[in-house]
Amino acid sequence: CFVQAARRSLAAGFEWLEIHGAHGYLLQSFCSPKSNLRTDLYGGSFENRLRFLLEVVQAVRGVWPERLPLTVRISGYEWVEDGWTVEESVALARLLKVEGVDLVDCSSGGNLHKAHVPTDPGYQVFIAEAVRKGAGIPTAAVGLITQAGMADDIIRGGLADLVLLGREMLRNPYWAIHAAKELGQPAPI
């Protein structure tokens, strides 16, 4: 189904494809030591828990052109004891890079209802920074990044290669124009 979706996306003219491997969805539920209780080849060891995600990435990369970006969103930290760690995210990102992934979108949580997730602006940036430096792959930072100056500091400081905005762009569809003006840059048209 992931391959079929990639083919449909390409046929529809999309030029960027992201595999959602975060927030408790299917792929992340296999990776997490908290939710993956399997005892077969897809459970147990770190390598086994990653198997399904890596198989999906390999299959999608097989139909998605090399000239177009393929990214993977991960939950880089689960915010619970004995859950998925940032170190595991770095190790995963190294494997994703080998499989032809162009960027890792670093989010967190979403898999475990008992997790105590902070809500401070930029609370997930440390994950993007660790993955970027540890795996040598471009990253995207997300999570309550609402101010132009903060986004600019993240990029200029080498903490991530991109800042992705979701809720803030829904609240203010002109955010990019306002941010450009605030930062003294030409406004995008």
Coordinates of C-alpha atoms in Angstrom, one line a residue:
C1 CA 0.0 0.0 0.0
F2 CA 2.9 2.4 0.7
V3 CA 4.3 1.7 -2.8
Q4 CA 0.8 2.2 -4.3
A5 CA 0.5 5.5 -2.5
A6 CA 3.9 6.6 -3.7
R7 CA 3.0 5.8 -7.3
R8 CA -0.3 7.7 -7.0
S9 CA 1.6 10.7 -5.5
L10 CA 4.0 10.8 -8.3
A11 CA 1.2 10.5 -10.9
A12 CA -0.6 13.4 -9.2
G13 CA 2.5 15.6 -9.6
F14 CA 3.8 15.7 -6.1
E15 CA 7.5 16.4 -5.8
W16 CA 8.2 15.5 -2.2
L17 CA 7.2 12.4 -0.4
E18 CA 7.2 11.8 3.3
I19 CA 6.7 8.4 5.0
H20 CA 5.0 8.9 8.3
G21 CA 6.9 6.7 10.8
A22 CA 5.8 8.6 13.9
H23 CA 3.1 9.4 16.5
G24 CA 2.0 5.8 17.1
Y25 CA 1.0 5.1 13.6
L26 CA 1.8 1.7 12.1
L27 CA 5.5 2.1 11.3
Q28 CA 6.4 3.7 14.6
S29 CA 4.4 1.1 16.6
F30 CA 6.8 -1.5 15.2
C31 CA 9.9 0.6 16.1
S32 CA 8.9 1.3 19.7
P33 CA 10.1 -1.1 22.4
K34 CA 7.0 -0.2 24.3
S35 CA 4.4 -1.1 21.7
N36 CA 6.2 -3.8 19.7
L37 CA 5.8 -6.9 21.8
R38 CA 6.2 -9.3 18.9
T39 CA 8.5 -12.3 19.1
D40 CA 9.0 -12.9 15.4
L41 CA 11.4 -11.3 12.9
Y42 CA 9.6 -8.0 13.4
G43 CA 10.0 -7.8 17.2
G44 CA 12.5 -8.0 20.0
S45 CA 15.9 -6.6 19.0
F46 CA 16.4 -3.1 17.7
E47 CA 17.2 -4.5 14.2
N48 CA 14.0 -6.5 14.1
R49 CA 11.8 -3.7 15.3
L50 CA 13.2 -1.5 12.5
R51 CA 12.7 -4.2 9.8
F52 CA 9.2 -3.2 8.7
L53 CA 10.0 0.5 8.4
L54 CA 13.2 -0.2 6.5
E55 CA 11.3 -2.6 4.1
V56 CA 8.7 0.1 3.5
V57 CA 11.5 2.7 2.8
Q58 CA 13.3 0.3 0.4
A59 CA 10.1 -0.5 -1.5
V60 CA 9.0 3.2 -1.7
R61 CA 12.5 4.3 -2.8
G62 CA 12.3 1.7 -5.5
V63 CA 9.4 3.6 -7.2
W64 CA 10.1 7.1 -6.0
P65 CA 12.6 8.9 -8.4
E66 CA 16.0 9.7 -6.9
R67 CA 15.7 13.2 -8.2
L68 CA 12.8 13.9 -5.8
P69 CA 13.1 14.1 -2.0
L70 CA 12.1 11.2 0.1
T71 CA 11.8 12.0 3.8
V72 CA 10.7 10.0 6.9
R73 CA 9.0 11.5 9.9
I74 CA 10.0 9.8 13.1
S75 CA 9.0 10.1 16.8
G76 CA 12.6 10.7 17.9
Y77 CA 11.9 10.3 21.6
E78 CA 8.9 8.8 23.5
W79 CA 9.2 10.8 26.7
V80 CA 9.0 7.6 28.9
E81 CA 11.4 5.4 30.7
D82 CA 12.6 2.5 28.6
G83 CA 10.9 4.0 25.5
W84 CA 12.4 4.9 22.1
T85 CA 15.5 7.1 22.6
V86 CA 17.3 9.9 20.7
E87 CA 20.3 7.5 20.4
E88 CA 18.0 5.0 18.7
S89 CA 16.8 7.8 16.4
V90 CA 20.4 8.6 15.4
A91 CA 21.0 4.9 14.7
L92 CA 17.8 4.7 12.6
A93 CA 18.7 7.8 10.7
R94 CA 22.0 6.3 9.7
L95 CA 20.2 3.3 8.2
L96 CA 17.6 5.6 6.5
K97 CA 20.4 7.5 4.9
V98 CA 21.9 4.3 3.5
E99 CA 18.5 3.5 2.0
G100 CA 18.3 6.8 0.1
V101 CA 16.3 8.9 2.5
D102 CA 17.1 12.6 2.0
L103 CA 15.9 14.1 5.3
V104 CA 14.6 13.0 8.6
D105 CA 11.6 15.0 10.0
C106 CA 12.1 14.8 13.8
S107 CA 9.0 14.9 15.9
S108 CA 8.3 13.0 19.1
G109 CA 5.8 11.1 21.2
G110 CA 2.3 10.2 20.2
N111 CA 2.6 6.5 20.9
L112 CA 2.1 6.2 24.6
H113 CA -0.7 7.9 26.6
K114 CA 1.3 8.1 29.8
A115 CA 4.1 10.1 28.2
H116 CA 4.7 13.5 29.8
V117 CA 5.5 15.6 26.7
P118 CA 6.7 19.2 27.3
T119 CA 4.9 22.1 25.6
D120 CA 7.7 24.7 25.4
P121 CA 8.4 26.3 22.1
G122 CA 10.9 24.3 20.1
Y123 CA 10.8 21.4 22.6
Q124 CA 11.7 18.9 19.9
V125 CA 14.6 20.8 18.3
F126 CA 17.2 18.8 20.3
I127 CA 16.1 15.7 18.5
A128 CA 16.7 17.2 15.0
E129 CA 20.1 18.5 16.2
A130 CA 21.2 15.1 17.6
V131 CA 20.1 13.2 14.5
R132 CA 21.7 15.8 12.1
K133 CA 25.0 15.7 13.9
G134 CA 25.0 12.0 14.8
A135 CA 23.8 10.5 11.5
G136 CA 25.1 13.1 9.0
I137 CA 21.7 13.5 7.4
P138 CA 19.6 16.7 6.9
T139 CA 16.8 17.1 9.4
A140 CA 13.6 19.1 9.9
A141 CA 12.7 20.5 13.3
V142 CA 9.1 20.8 14.4
G143 CA 7.0 21.5 17.5
L144 CA 5.7 24.8 18.6
I145 CA 8.0 26.9 16.5
T146 CA 5.9 29.9 15.9
Q147 CA 8.2 32.9 15.8
A148 CA 10.3 33.9 12.8
G149 CA 13.3 34.6 14.9
M150 CA 13.3 31.2 16.5
A151 CA 13.0 29.4 13.1
D152 CA 15.9 31.6 11.8
D153 CA 18.0 30.8 14.9
I154 CA 17.4 27.0 14.5
I155 CA 18.6 27.1 10.9
R156 CA 21.5 29.6 11.3
G157 CA 22.6 27.7 14.4
G158 CA 22.9 24.4 12.5
L159 CA 20.3 22.7 14.7
A160 CA 18.3 21.6 11.7
D161 CA 18.2 22.1 8.0
L162 CA 14.5 22.9 7.7
V163 CA 11.8 24.1 10.1
L164 CA 8.4 22.7 9.3
L165 CA 5.3 24.6 10.5
G166 CA 1.9 23.0 10.8
R167 CA -0.5 24.6 13.3
E168 CA 1.1 28.0 12.9
M169 CA 0.5 28.0 9.1
L170 CA -3.1 27.0 9.7
R171 CA -3.6 29.9 12.2
N172 CA -1.8 32.3 9.9
P173 CA -1.5 31.3 6.2
Y174 CA 0.6 34.5 5.7
W175 CA 3.2 33.5 8.3
A176 CA 5.9 33.1 5.6
I177 CA 5.3 36.6 4.3
H178 CA 5.3 38.1 7.8
A179 CA 8.4 36.2 8.8
A180 CA 10.3 37.4 5.7
K181 CA 9.4 41.0 6.5
E182 CA 10.4 40.5 10.1
L183 CA 13.8 39.0 9.1
G184 CA 14.4 41.7 6.5
Q185 CA 14.1 39.3 3.6
P186 CA 12.2 39.7 0.3
A187 CA 8.6 38.5 0.9
P188 CA 7.8 35.4 -1.0
I189 CA 5.1 35.9 -3.7

